[in-house]
Short mmCIF file of C-alpha atoms in Angstrom, two decimals:
data_model
loop_
_atom_site.label_atom_id
_atom_site.label_comp_id
_atom_site.label_asym_id
_atom_site.label_seq_id
_atom_site.Cartn_x
_atom_site.Cartn_y
_atom_site.Cartn_z
CA MET L 1412 19.98 7.55 -24.55
CA ILE L 1413 20.30 5.12 -21.63
CA SER L 1414 19.33 1.49 -22.09
CA VAL L 1415 15.95 0.82 -20.54
CA ARG L 1416 14.72 -2.08 -18.44
CA TYR L 1417 11.01 -1.83 -19.25
CA LYS L 1418 9.40 -1.72 -22.67
CA VAL L 1419 6.50 0.34 -23.95
CA GLY L 1420 3.24 -1.40 -23.03
CA ALA L 1421 4.67 -3.01 -19.87
CA LYS L 1422 2.38 -3.10 -16.83
CA VAL L 1423 4.33 -1.74 -13.88
CA VAL L 1424 3.70 -0.75 -10.28
CA TYR L 1425 4.80 2.63 -8.98
CA PRO L 1426 4.77 2.50 -5.14
CA LEU L 1427 2.05 4.58 -3.47
CA HIS L 1428 0.42 5.16 -6.87
CA GLY L 1429 -0.40 1.68 -8.16
CA VAL L 1430 -0.47 -0.05 -11.51
CA GLY L 1431 0.31 1.81 -14.69
CA ILE L 1432 1.21 1.13 -18.28
CA ILE L 1433 4.34 2.51 -19.90
CA ASN L 1434 2.99 4.58 -22.80
CA SER L 1435 6.36 5.73 -24.09
CA ILE L 1436 10.02 6.23 -23.32
CA GLU L 1437 11.14 9.75 -24.13
CA ASP L 1438 14.25 11.88 -23.85
CA LYS L 1439 13.44 15.17 -22.13
CA THR L 1440 15.36 18.12 -20.76
CA VAL L 1441 14.24 18.92 -17.22
CA LEU L 1442 16.02 21.57 -15.13
CA GLY L 1443 18.77 21.71 -17.73
CA ALA L 1444 19.54 17.98 -17.63
CA ARG L 1445 18.70 15.65 -20.53
CA ARG L 1446 17.43 12.22 -19.43
CA SER L 1447 15.32 9.33 -20.62
CA TYR L 1448 11.93 9.00 -18.93
CA TYR L 1449 9.27 6.34 -18.72
CA ILE L 1450 5.93 8.01 -19.41
CA ILE L 1451 3.47 5.98 -17.33
CA LYS L 1452 -0.31 6.23 -17.39
CA LEU L 1453 -1.55 5.27 -13.92
CA ALA L 1454 -4.72 3.22 -13.90
CA ILE L 1455 -6.23 4.30 -10.59
CA SER L 1456 -5.85 8.05 -10.75
CA ASP L 1457 -5.91 8.48 -14.53
CA MET L 1458 -2.71 10.47 -14.04
CA THR L 1459 0.46 10.38 -16.14
CA VAL L 1460 3.87 10.38 -14.46
CA MET L 1461 7.42 10.66 -15.77
CA ILE L 1462 10.00 8.43 -14.10
CA PRO L 1463 13.69 8.83 -15.01
CA THR L 1464 14.85 5.49 -16.45
CA ASP L 1465 18.07 5.70 -14.45
CA ARG L 1466 16.16 6.09 -11.14
CA CYS L 1467 13.46 3.45 -11.57
CA ASP L 1468 15.04 1.06 -9.02
CA GLU L 1469 15.57 3.84 -6.50
CA LEU L 1470 11.93 4.92 -6.91
CA GLY L 1471 10.67 1.34 -6.56
CA LEU L 1472 9.23 0.87 -10.05
CA ARG L 1473 8.61 -2.82 -10.73
CA MET L 1474 6.71 -5.16 -13.03
CA ILE L 1475 3.29 -6.33 -11.82
CA VAL L 1476 3.45 -9.59 -9.89
CA THR L 1477 2.62 -13.08 -11.11
CA ASN L 1478 -0.57 -15.00 -10.38
CA SER L 1479 1.46 -17.10 -7.94
CA ASP L 1480 2.41 -13.92 -6.04
CA VAL L 1481 -1.25 -12.87 -5.95
CA HIS L 1482 -2.05 -16.24 -4.37
CA LYS L 1483 0.63 -15.59 -1.71
CA ALA L 1484 -0.70 -12.07 -1.06
CA LEU L 1485 -4.22 -13.46 -0.60
CA LYS L 1486 -2.83 -15.99 1.87
CA ILE L 1487 -1.19 -13.16 3.81
CA ILE L 1488 -4.50 -11.36 4.29
CA THR L 1489 -6.05 -14.52 5.73
CA SER L 1490 -3.16 -15.18 8.11
CA GLU L 1491 -2.92 -13.97 11.69
CA MET L 1492 -2.19 -10.29 12.18
CA THR L 1493 1.23 -9.32 13.44
CA ASP L 1494 1.79 -7.32 16.62
CA MET L 1495 1.72 -3.59 16.10
CA ASP L 1496 2.91 -0.66 18.15
CA GLU L 1497 0.27 0.91 20.39
CA ASP L 1498 1.35 4.43 19.43
CA TRP L 1499 -0.62 5.27 16.29
CA LYS L 1500 2.08 7.62 14.93
CA THR L 1501 4.75 4.92 15.12
CA ARG L 1502 2.31 2.37 13.68
CA TYR L 1503 1.37 4.76 10.87
CA GLN L 1504 5.01 5.39 9.92
CA HIS L 1505 5.81 1.67 9.97
CA ASN L 1506 2.83 0.85 7.75
CA PHE L 1507 3.53 3.79 5.44
CA GLU L 1508 7.09 2.51 4.90
CA LYS L 1509 5.71 -0.95 4.07
CA ILE L 1510 3.38 0.50 1.43
CA LYS L 1511 6.18 2.71 0.10
CA SER L 1512 8.33 -0.41 -0.42
CA GLY L 1513 6.04 -1.34 -3.31
CA SER L 1514 5.91 -5.00 -2.31
CA ILE L 1515 2.46 -6.54 -2.78
CA PHE L 1516 3.24 -8.76 0.22
CA ASP L 1517 3.92 -5.75 2.45
CA VAL L 1518 0.78 -4.02 1.17
CA ALA L 1519 -1.27 -7.16 1.90
CA GLU L 1520 0.18 -7.25 5.42
CA VAL L 1521 -0.79 -3.61 6.02
CA VAL L 1522 -4.33 -4.28 4.76
CA ARG L 1523 -4.68 -7.30 7.04
CA ASN L 1524 -3.21 -5.65 10.13
CA LEU L 1525 -5.17 -2.41 9.85
CA PHE L 1526 -8.39 -4.28 9.07
CA HIS L 1527 -8.03 -6.30 12.28
CA ARG L 1528 -6.76 -3.35 14.30
CA ASN L 1529 -9.93 -1.45 13.34
CA LYS L 1530 -12.03 -4.29 14.79
CA VAL L 1531 -10.28 -3.88 18.15
CA LYS L 1532 -10.03 -0.09 18.21
CA GLU L 1533 -11.13 2.44 15.64
CA LEU L 1534 -8.29 3.64 13.43
CA SER L 1535 -7.17 7.26 13.44
CA ILE L 1536 -8.25 9.29 10.41
CA MET L 1537 -4.74 9.05 8.94
CA GLU L 1538 -4.63 5.29 9.46
CA LYS L 1539 -8.04 4.93 7.81
CA LYS L 1540 -6.72 6.77 4.76
CA LEU L 1541 -3.60 4.61 4.78
CA TYR L 1542 -5.76 1.47 4.97
CA GLU L 1543 -7.95 2.67 2.10
CA ASN L 1544 -4.89 3.43 -0.02
CA ALA L 1545 -3.29 0.05 0.71
CA TYR L 1546 -6.59 -1.73 0.00
CA ARG L 1547 -6.93 0.15 -3.31
CA LEU L 1548 -3.34 -0.69 -4.32
CA LEU L 1549 -3.87 -4.37 -3.50
CA VAL L 1550 -7.18 -4.59 -5.37
CA ASP L 1551 -5.77 -2.72 -8.36
CA GLU L 1552 -2.80 -5.03 -8.83
CA ILE L 1553 -4.80 -8.21 -8.28
CA SER L 1554 -7.41 -7.08 -10.81
CA TYR L 1555 -4.69 -6.45 -13.42
CA VAL L 1556 -2.91 -9.75 -12.80
CA ARG L 1557 -6.07 -11.86 -12.78
CA ASP L 1558 -7.87 -9.77 -15.42
CA LEU L 1559 -10.90 -9.33 -13.15
CA GLY L 1560 -13.12 -6.35 -12.49
CA LYS L 1561 -12.31 -4.19 -9.47
CA GLU L 1562 -15.65 -4.98 -7.79
CA GLU L 1563 -15.05 -8.72 -8.11
CA VAL L 1564 -11.59 -8.36 -6.56
CA GLN L 1565 -12.92 -6.10 -3.79
CA ASN L 1566 -15.47 -8.79 -2.93
CA LEU L 1567 -12.73 -11.45 -2.92
CA VAL L 1568 -10.40 -9.43 -0.68
CA SER L 1569 -13.20 -8.36 1.68
CA GLU L 1570 -14.45 -11.93 2.00
CA ARG L 1571 -10.93 -13.16 2.79
CA LEU L 1572 -10.46 -10.44 5.40
CA GLU L 1573 -13.81 -11.16 7.07
CA ASN L 1574 -12.98 -14.87 7.29
CA SER L 1575 -9.40 -14.37 8.49
CA LYS L 1576 -7.99 -14.80 11.98
#
């Protein structure tokens, strides 16, 4: 068995899927190869995923952020939006890559930029879905870190966005 970075019970973030808790670490044979896997119960979707322990960095698995990082992410959503490409496909891909990075700061930036972009010009259907996913990921992680209800965090994030530049 390979040494593991995360322990059972750890709260982790799996990019594009959100916060989860490591329920177990198990050795399994998949497609003829025996590996150790993190068995993670995702909070948002109530889904369980298996992540190979030797690929967790490559797949972007990370511990949830600190309260200090949440404070920085909330500052990002109140800061001025950054310039974005006019072509929605290019913009979508750029924002998707930011969310895929797993960084709460990148996710906060996507939420802020798409929120403000929607005020100027309505987002495409795909961008709306991307915004909703980024918003959900941000709210989910903040609620775990600050031990607050999702509705309370949604109100906090929405208020910050409405009062931002």
